[in-house]
Amino acid sequence: MDLHLDPSSGLPAYRQLAAALAGEIRAGRLAVGARLPSERDMAESLKLSRTTVTAAFRELESQGLVRGHVGRGTVVLAQDLAASPDGLPWRQRASRLATPPDTRGPRPAEGADLIAFADGWLHPELHPRAQIAEALAAAQQDMSGLLAPAPILGLPILREGLARMLGARGVEVRPDEILVTGGAQQGLNVVARALISPGDAVLVESPTWHGAIRAFRAAGAEAAGVPMDREGVDPDALEDALIRLRPKLVYLIPSFHCPTGRVMGLERRRQVLALCAKFRTPVLESDVYGDIAIDGPRPPSLKSLDTAGLVIHQGSASKTVGSSLRIGWLAAPPGAMELLAAAKANLDLSSPTLPQAVLAEFLQAGALSGHLARFTAALRRRRDAMAQALARDCPALTFQAPEGGLYIWARLPPQASAADLQARAAALGLSIRAGDVFFPEGGQDRHIRLCFAAPHADRIAEGVARLGRALDEAMGAGGPAASGAGYAAV
Ligand SMILES: Cc1ncc(COP(=O)(O)O)c(C=O)c1O
């Protein structure tokens, strides 16, 4: 925070401080839910009397922007009450568990010239459009089926197709051990509602998919990060956290992890399963990227190695067939399935039948394997184009090109901040994702995540050139960022 008070301004210091803090809040640099430094720390760091800081906090409180809580300090309540067009100060009424509004920094304006590296969408050219159209035509043949009451677990023909698909991947489950969800994101919320009570701990890799952190927090859980190495979650740190925190769940993305792209090795998978079995802790395995094996065979899922009945397996059509279908699934042991089905019914009764029928027809027509072959070949070209452009135009970044998945996770040099780079890139018409959101412990990070599936293939080089310009700016005026190329060849 940049809080400069001007002794010559004639305004009392507490008023100036309150105005400066209100400015930070309105600009979003102090987000709703953020805690202000303690009065004592602020008085010390600004060389002001404690009374001045107390008066400034009171002033902000009287404006409704912050509230002091005994034991929790002073928390930002609302961004700008005066400017609220909604009548009520809604943010003050937010549930304690509500997901905070998006504070991920400036986003480039949507437009023809925007190049999107930030999010994990598939560019339209990557969708199996012709086969989806055929599946849609086939699904329409059975209008009575589409309009019949939808079972909570999902359409039987889809669950049969998914059970066959999972079986071919070494995951032996019956159709009634599969629950269809509204994308994998709803699956996370279903599991959270079914297994987590407020105050429980959930272990997650650090970093991890930020949507999972949000889903667990919305259920009142503490999402505790466990560090990773090149092979995934660190087993010693995992064991330590299992002992200390007695978590209700361990959430892992072992194959082509988001955001890092890493793959957990086979031995590590066995070790992690053995640890979770020892502490009788369920594992939610996200395998949403497992089919996107660009360079080699698909890694075996944890579920296929699970002999203790610990693993709830999660998949999604979003990252391979199309995210607008909003179809994901959970495969779970029968005892867990009862709880998951009840939580799903509570959320939305059941998923819409039309997208389910389309995916079922797509699977039944045998369209998936041909699509995956073409899809991963196209992703290989995109990944290589991005990696080569990064080595050329952003030599200050360090990264390992991933063997699968949709993202390159790149580390910035020490003098650059990811949030600042994201803002500078946005100003140049490029969206990137600063790494901060993926860390459950919060704070600033020096990574960025770049999706090579979302932009038009022909725009990847131009996007990286923009990133290079933003990076040069972020590292100080003039001159390209120095230091050796960080591109580790695949
Ligand atoms: C690990 C992980 N899980 C879930 C999701 C959300 O998937 P869906 O579109 O199926 O809800 C994402 C999206 O990026 C993800 O990375």
XYZ file of C-alpha atoms and ligand atoms in Angstrom:
506
model
C 0.000 0.000 0.000
C 1.182 3.438 -0.869
C -0.093 5.677 1.935
C 1.503 9.080 1.737
C 0.280 11.767 4.082
C 1.015 15.384 3.363
C 1.783 17.457 6.516
C 1.292 20.702 4.564
C -2.225 19.856 3.350
C -4.044 21.385 6.323
C -6.256 18.284 6.693
C -5.937 16.378 9.982
C -3.695 13.320 9.656
C -6.497 10.874 10.571
C -8.674 12.261 7.754
C -5.832 11.945 5.272
C -5.154 8.398 6.376
C -8.840 7.473 6.155
C -9.030 8.990 2.666
C -5.893 7.155 1.548
C -7.232 3.829 2.847
C -10.636 4.469 1.273
C -8.793 5.086 -2.011
C -7.038 1.721 -1.710
C -10.390 0.042 -0.998
C -12.161 1.729 -3.898
C -9.335 0.856 -6.277
C -9.717 -2.784 -5.214
C -6.154 -2.998 -3.893
C -7.673 -3.710 -0.477
C -10.291 -6.251 -1.437
C -13.561 -6.938 0.341
C -12.731 -9.406 3.103
C -9.096 -8.248 3.379
C -7.808 -7.453 6.846
C -6.201 -4.068 7.497
C -2.877 -4.098 9.324
C -3.353 -3.739 13.069
C -3.611 -0.203 14.441
C -0.303 -0.672 16.202
C 1.543 -1.906 13.106
C 0.107 0.841 10.967
C 0.979 3.513 13.521
C 4.534 2.188 13.665
C 5.064 1.858 9.936
C 3.595 5.306 9.140
C 5.189 6.959 12.181
C 1.805 8.195 13.376
C 0.274 8.129 16.825
C -1.992 5.204 17.635
C -4.823 7.677 18.303
C -4.556 8.992 14.736
C -4.828 5.497 13.285
C -7.733 4.603 15.596
C -9.560 7.752 14.494
C -8.924 6.936 10.818
C -10.332 3.408 11.265
C -13.403 4.863 13.039
C -13.907 7.222 10.137
C -13.840 4.310 7.667
C -16.186 2.358 9.905
C -18.646 5.233 9.970
C -18.536 5.232 6.158
C -19.433 1.530 6.201
C -16.253 0.529 4.375
C -14.690 -1.520 7.189
C -15.719 -3.173 10.409
C -13.591 -3.950 13.463
C -14.013 -7.428 14.977
C -12.688 -8.347 18.382
C -9.835 -10.764 17.842
C -10.023 -10.586 14.016
C -8.919 -7.009 13.461
C -10.438 -4.610 10.974
C -11.853 -6.123 7.812
C -12.888 -4.460 4.530
C -16.671 -4.729 4.208
C -17.568 -2.950 1.035
C -15.781 -1.334 -1.841
C -17.825 1.807 -2.241
C -21.134 2.311 -0.509
C -21.788 5.787 -1.830
C -21.446 4.598 -5.413
C -23.669 1.541 -4.878
C -26.423 1.712 -7.489
C -28.329 -1.157 -5.830
C -29.846 0.665 -2.881
C -28.698 -1.800 -0.272
C -25.019 -2.262 0.569
C -25.193 -5.888 -0.615
C -21.598 -6.739 0.068
C -22.093 -6.077 3.749
C -24.799 -8.697 3.691
C -22.651 -11.379 2.081
C -22.559 -14.737 3.827
C -19.407 -15.419 5.790
C -18.855 -18.328 3.387
C -19.669 -16.433 0.195
C -17.045 -16.536 -2.544
C -15.475 -13.061 -2.614
C -16.101 -11.032 -5.756
C -13.463 -11.382 -8.463
C -10.447 -9.344 -7.445
C -8.036 -10.839 -9.953
C -6.983 -7.504 -11.337
C -7.678 -5.748 -14.609
C -8.910 -7.877 -17.482
C -8.485 -6.788 -21.069
C -11.670 -5.544 -22.700
C -13.345 -8.255 -24.782
C -12.833 -7.509 -28.437
C -11.549 -8.687 -31.765
C -7.972 -7.909 -30.838
C -7.950 -9.666 -27.469
C -5.623 -12.652 -27.269
C -6.752 -14.971 -24.470
C -4.124 -17.011 -22.614
C -5.753 -16.657 -19.181
C -8.443 -19.323 -18.958
C -8.709 -23.015 -19.757
C -11.189 -22.764 -22.622
C -10.841 -24.640 -25.882
C -10.668 -22.589 -29.054
C -13.678 -23.484 -31.288
C -11.341 -25.123 -33.851
C -10.394 -27.712 -31.190
C -13.961 -28.945 -30.660
C -15.134 -32.046 -32.533
C -17.891 -29.982 -34.119
C -19.066 -32.396 -36.808
C -19.298 -35.292 -34.352
C -21.109 -33.135 -31.774
C -23.605 -32.096 -34.475
C -24.159 -35.762 -35.382
C -24.600 -36.655 -31.714
C -27.110 -33.820 -31.321
C -29.100 -35.057 -34.328
C -29.114 -38.586 -32.890
C -30.158 -37.324 -29.439
C -33.139 -35.493 -30.941
C -34.538 -38.765 -32.262
C -35.741 -39.616 -28.775
C -37.734 -36.591 -27.653
C -39.698 -38.563 -25.055
C -36.450 -39.685 -23.468
C -35.181 -36.089 -23.419
C -38.347 -34.831 -21.769
C -38.746 -37.654 -19.246
C -37.909 -36.943 -15.597
C -34.132 -36.836 -15.247
C -32.586 -39.267 -12.757
C -30.402 -37.690 -10.052
C -27.377 -39.787 -11.010
C -27.694 -38.824 -14.674
C -29.042 -40.432 -17.864
C -28.459 -44.191 -17.766
C -27.103 -44.269 -21.365
C -24.497 -41.672 -20.461
C -23.452 -43.467 -17.279
C -23.148 -46.701 -19.267
C -20.963 -44.935 -21.841
C -18.819 -43.354 -19.123
C -18.448 -46.693 -17.313
C -17.179 -48.273 -20.587
C -14.819 -45.343 -21.162
C -13.459 -45.496 -17.611
C -13.119 -49.294 -17.869
C -10.878 -48.827 -20.927
C -8.704 -46.599 -18.700
C -8.409 -49.220 -15.970
C -11.147 -47.786 -13.730
C -13.677 -50.552 -13.172
C -16.955 -48.961 -12.070
C -20.585 -49.810 -12.621
C -22.943 -47.190 -14.105
C -24.598 -46.781 -10.685
C -21.228 -45.790 -9.229
C -21.170 -42.733 -11.511
C -22.848 -39.380 -10.829
C -23.169 -36.852 -13.660
C -22.466 -33.275 -12.512
C -22.699 -29.806 -14.043
C -19.045 -29.741 -15.098
C -16.270 -30.780 -12.758
C -16.786 -27.525 -10.888
C -20.184 -28.649 -9.649
C -18.609 -31.988 -8.778
C -16.241 -30.186 -6.405
C -19.174 -28.465 -4.727
C -21.081 -31.762 -4.519
C -18.151 -33.473 -2.789
C -17.659 -30.489 -0.482
C -21.319 -30.487 0.521
C -21.359 -34.223 1.046
C -18.159 -34.655 3.054
C -17.131 -31.368 4.628
C -18.416 -29.490 7.665
C -17.483 -25.914 8.551
C -14.061 -25.845 10.200
C -12.794 -29.063 8.574
C -9.444 -29.115 6.830
C -9.015 -30.198 3.206
C -5.503 -30.795 1.888
C -4.747 -29.521 -1.598
C -1.564 -29.301 -3.629
C -0.001 -25.864 -3.485
C -0.568 -24.520 -6.084
C -3.900 -25.979 -7.204
C -7.002 -25.208 -9.284
C -8.458 -22.063 -7.702
C -12.027 -23.233 -8.305
C -11.362 -26.100 -5.898
C -10.072 -23.728 -3.219
C -13.261 -21.692 -3.633
C -15.541 -24.739 -3.500
C -13.948 -26.044 -0.294
C -14.019 -22.614 1.343
C -17.669 -22.166 0.414
C -18.356 -25.272 2.505
C -16.540 -23.649 5.424
C -13.358 -25.714 5.081
C -9.818 -24.597 5.537
C -7.993 -25.434 2.275
C -4.478 -26.224 3.463
C -1.735 -26.297 0.829
C 0.822 -29.114 0.666
C 3.981 -28.282 -1.300
C 4.818 -30.051 -4.543
C 8.007 -31.099 -6.238
C 8.475 -32.095 -9.899
C 6.604 -35.347 -9.233
C 3.572 -33.840 -7.587
C 2.600 -33.553 -3.952
C 5.509 -33.996 -1.518
C 4.866 -37.239 0.447
C 6.691 -36.129 3.629
C 4.772 -32.865 3.728
C 1.558 -34.783 3.005
C 2.151 -37.170 5.895
C 2.959 -34.281 8.190
C -0.274 -32.482 7.211
C -2.315 -35.694 7.590
C -1.020 -36.022 11.151
C -1.319 -32.351 12.115
C -4.571 -31.345 10.439
C -6.584 -34.584 10.370
C -8.186 -33.486 7.068
C -11.569 -34.710 5.870
C -10.353 -34.951 2.284
C -7.223 -34.804 0.147
C -7.783 -33.198 -3.269
C -5.182 -33.998 -5.940
C -4.721 -33.398 -9.667
C -2.098 -36.071 -10.403
C -2.140 -35.966 -14.208
C -1.148 -32.783 -16.069
C -1.776 -30.799 -12.945
C -3.408 -27.388 -13.089
C -1.626 -24.975 -13.086
C 1.856 -26.570 -13.235
C 1.303 -29.321 -15.858
C 3.208 -31.837 -13.713
C 2.547 -35.562 -13.691
C 2.734 -37.602 -10.513
C 5.019 -40.604 -11.050
C 3.730 -44.146 -10.567
C 5.750 -44.785 -7.411
C 4.603 -41.469 -5.944
C 0.992 -42.367 -6.719
C 1.345 -45.612 -4.765
C 3.064 -43.811 -1.886
C 0.334 -41.149 -1.677
C -2.430 -43.760 -1.751
C -0.700 -45.768 0.977
C -0.438 -42.674 3.177
C -4.094 -41.764 2.719
C -5.059 -45.389 3.417
C -2.965 -45.333 6.602
C -4.840 -42.254 7.835
C -8.173 -43.480 6.401
C -8.604 -40.223 4.508
C -10.650 -40.051 1.293
C -8.989 -38.758 -1.855
C -10.754 -36.692 -4.497
C -8.770 -37.303 -7.664
C -9.276 -34.745 -10.402
C -8.540 -36.457 -13.698
C -9.992 -33.738 -15.905
C -6.710 -33.424 -17.840
C -5.722 -37.118 -17.851
C -6.835 -37.699 -21.463
C -4.770 -34.766 -22.724
C -1.525 -36.736 -22.985
C 0.406 -34.860 -25.659
C 3.706 -36.723 -25.691
C 3.196 -40.190 -24.289
C 0.608 -42.593 -22.948
C -2.098 -41.514 -20.557
C -0.892 -41.762 -16.918
C -2.782 -44.341 -14.792
C -5.373 -42.740 -12.556
C -5.191 -43.029 -8.778
C -8.592 -44.695 -8.896
C -7.188 -47.499 -11.067
C -4.507 -48.119 -8.401
C -6.822 -47.806 -5.388
C -7.309 -51.077 -3.532
C -8.655 -49.499 -0.336
C -11.821 -47.876 -1.728
C -10.542 -44.397 -0.888
C -10.725 -42.579 -4.168
C -13.518 -40.496 -5.616
C -12.570 -39.977 -9.231
C -13.530 -36.826 -11.097
C -13.701 -36.284 -14.841
C -15.122 -33.726 -17.237
C -15.979 -33.307 -20.906
C -14.975 -29.650 -20.644
C -11.286 -29.978 -21.398
C -11.607 -32.411 -24.295
C -15.028 -32.325 -25.973
C -16.402 -28.921 -24.996
C -16.879 -26.924 -21.810
C -20.259 -25.510 -22.862
C -21.826 -28.950 -22.500
C -21.248 -28.489 -18.744
C -20.876 -32.209 -18.173
C -18.603 -33.679 -15.537
C -18.799 -36.856 -13.489
C -17.804 -38.416 -10.200
C -17.062 -42.123 -9.858
C -17.216 -43.232 -6.240
C -17.614 -46.299 -4.031
C -21.325 -47.056 -3.349
C -21.310 -45.770 0.268
C -19.929 -42.427 -0.864
C -22.281 -42.321 -3.844
C -25.353 -42.143 -1.577
C -23.988 -39.002 0.059
C -22.912 -37.466 -3.245
C -26.294 -38.117 -4.858
C -28.088 -36.450 -1.932
C -25.813 -33.399 -2.195
C -26.317 -33.219 -5.973
C -30.109 -33.380 -5.554
C -29.901 -30.555 -3.065
C -27.949 -28.400 -5.516
C -30.001 -28.810 -8.710
C -32.042 -32.046 -8.554
C -30.323 -33.326 -11.716
C -28.340 -32.181 -14.749
C -30.126 -31.163 -17.966
C -30.806 -34.158 -20.200
C -29.970 -32.697 -23.616
C -26.207 -32.220 -23.105
C -26.076 -35.600 -21.381
C -27.764 -37.271 -24.341
C -25.380 -35.523 -26.758
C -22.319 -36.754 -24.885
C -23.851 -40.239 -24.599
C -24.380 -40.406 -28.393
C -20.868 -39.049 -28.977
C -19.398 -41.830 -26.831
C -21.659 -44.483 -28.303
C -20.601 -43.525 -31.834
C -16.992 -44.199 -30.802
C -16.045 -40.601 -31.634
C -13.851 -39.962 -28.576
C -10.653 -41.812 -29.477
C -10.356 -40.329 -32.983
C -11.063 -36.897 -31.564
C -8.425 -37.272 -28.839
C -5.799 -38.254 -31.423
C -6.509 -35.131 -33.523
C -6.940 -32.937 -30.439
C -3.639 -33.877 -28.805
C -1.816 -33.466 -32.154
C -3.243 -29.952 -32.470
C -2.309 -29.183 -28.861
C 1.251 -30.411 -29.477
C 1.630 -27.864 -32.295
C 0.153 -25.137 -30.118
C 2.304 -25.984 -27.105
C 5.462 -26.063 -29.222
C 4.555 -22.772 -30.895
C 4.045 -21.152 -27.493
C 7.212 -22.648 -25.998
C 9.358 -21.547 -28.940
C 7.878 -18.053 -28.949
C 8.443 -17.752 -25.191
C 12.078 -18.817 -25.539
C 12.515 -16.188 -28.257
C 10.497 -13.247 -26.903
C 10.468 -13.803 -23.129
C 13.926 -15.178 -22.291
C 13.596 -13.994 -18.699
C 10.815 -16.534 -18.057
C 11.665 -20.012 -16.801
C 9.390 -22.910 -17.647
C 9.173 -26.565 -18.465
C 7.010 -27.369 -21.473
C 4.316 -29.757 -20.146
C 3.786 -33.257 -21.499
C 0.041 -32.798 -21.466
C -2.794 -30.560 -20.377
C -3.513 -27.073 -21.608
C -1.084 -24.759 -19.805
C 2.459 -23.510 -19.544
C 3.364 -22.443 -16.009
C 6.198 -19.941 -16.186
C 8.287 -18.327 -13.463
C 9.137 -14.636 -13.594
C 12.490 -13.163 -12.668
C 12.713 -11.802 -9.104
C 12.239 -8.174 -10.070
C 8.817 -8.744 -11.699
C 5.455 -9.341 -10.036
C 2.839 -11.557 -11.667
C -0.076 -9.273 -10.752
C 1.734 -6.298 -12.271
C 2.559 -8.290 -15.415
C -1.078 -9.372 -15.731
C -2.173 -5.716 -15.607
C 0.460 -4.649 -18.154
C -0.452 -7.509 -20.491
C -4.144 -6.567 -20.188
C -3.324 -3.056 -21.348
C -1.732 -4.602 -24.478
C -4.804 -6.767 -25.244
C -3.503 -10.018 -23.775
C -5.119 -11.941 -20.930
C -2.849 -14.039 -18.709
C -3.453 -15.506 -15.259
C -1.186 -14.349 -12.428
C -0.244 -17.337 -10.279
C -1.457 -15.819 -6.995
C -4.968 -17.272 -7.227
C -3.694 -20.864 -7.307
C -2.050 -20.737 -3.882
C -4.360 -21.521 -0.952
C -2.102 -19.642 1.430
C -2.554 -16.440 -0.640
C 0.055 -13.753 -1.072
C 2.011 -12.660 -4.080
C 3.495 -15.151 -6.482
C 6.020 -15.022 -9.299
C 4.328 -17.375 -11.752
C 1.923 -16.928 -14.621
C -0.296 -19.546 -16.244
C -0.651 -19.424 -20.014
C -3.286 -21.526 -21.786
C -2.257 -22.618 -25.269
C -5.685 -24.109 -26.097
C -7.799 -20.957 -25.831
C -6.358 -18.561 -28.451
C -6.528 -18.985 -32.212
C -3.448 -21.031 -33.178
C -2.255 -18.255 -35.510
C -2.348 -15.704 -32.682
C -0.096 -17.537 -30.227
C 3.113 -15.922 -31.507
C 1.570 -12.439 -31.429
C 0.270 -13.081 -27.887
C 3.734 -14.066 -26.713
C 5.235 -10.998 -28.427
C 2.793 -8.855 -26.407
C 3.784 -10.729 -23.278
C 7.425 -9.983 -24.065
C 6.652 -6.265 -24.305
C 4.685 -6.339 -21.051
C 7.544 -8.203 -19.372
C 10.128 -5.697 -20.576
C 7.984 -2.917 -19.120
C 7.486 -4.790 -15.860
C 11.206 -5.313 -15.443
C 12.015 -1.660 -15.800
C 12.075 0.715 -18.717
C 14.041 -0.206 -21.832
C 15.961 -3.205 -22.997
C 14.735 -6.749 -23.357
C 14.703 -8.824 -20.190
C 18.100 -10.406 -19.776
C 19.106 -13.836 -18.374
C 19.451 -17.101 -20.226
C 16.543 -18.765 -21.968
C 14.570 -20.784 -19.481
C 12.960 -23.124 -22.010
C 13.590 -26.705 -21.051
C 13.043 -28.730 -24.214
C 10.458 -31.482 -24.008
C -8.693 -29.074 -12.130
C -9.933 -28.444 -12.664
N -11.107 -28.876 -12.211
C -12.254 -28.345 -12.684
C -12.258 -27.347 -13.617
C -13.567 -26.844 -14.091
O -14.040 -27.765 -15.045
P -15.518 -27.791 -15.630
O -15.541 -26.864 -16.804
O -15.734 -29.210 -16.040
O -16.449 -27.361 -14.568
C -11.054 -26.855 -14.102
C -11.018 -25.763 -15.084
O -10.006 -25.208 -15.442
C -9.861 -27.414 -13.604
O -8.660 -26.990 -14.021
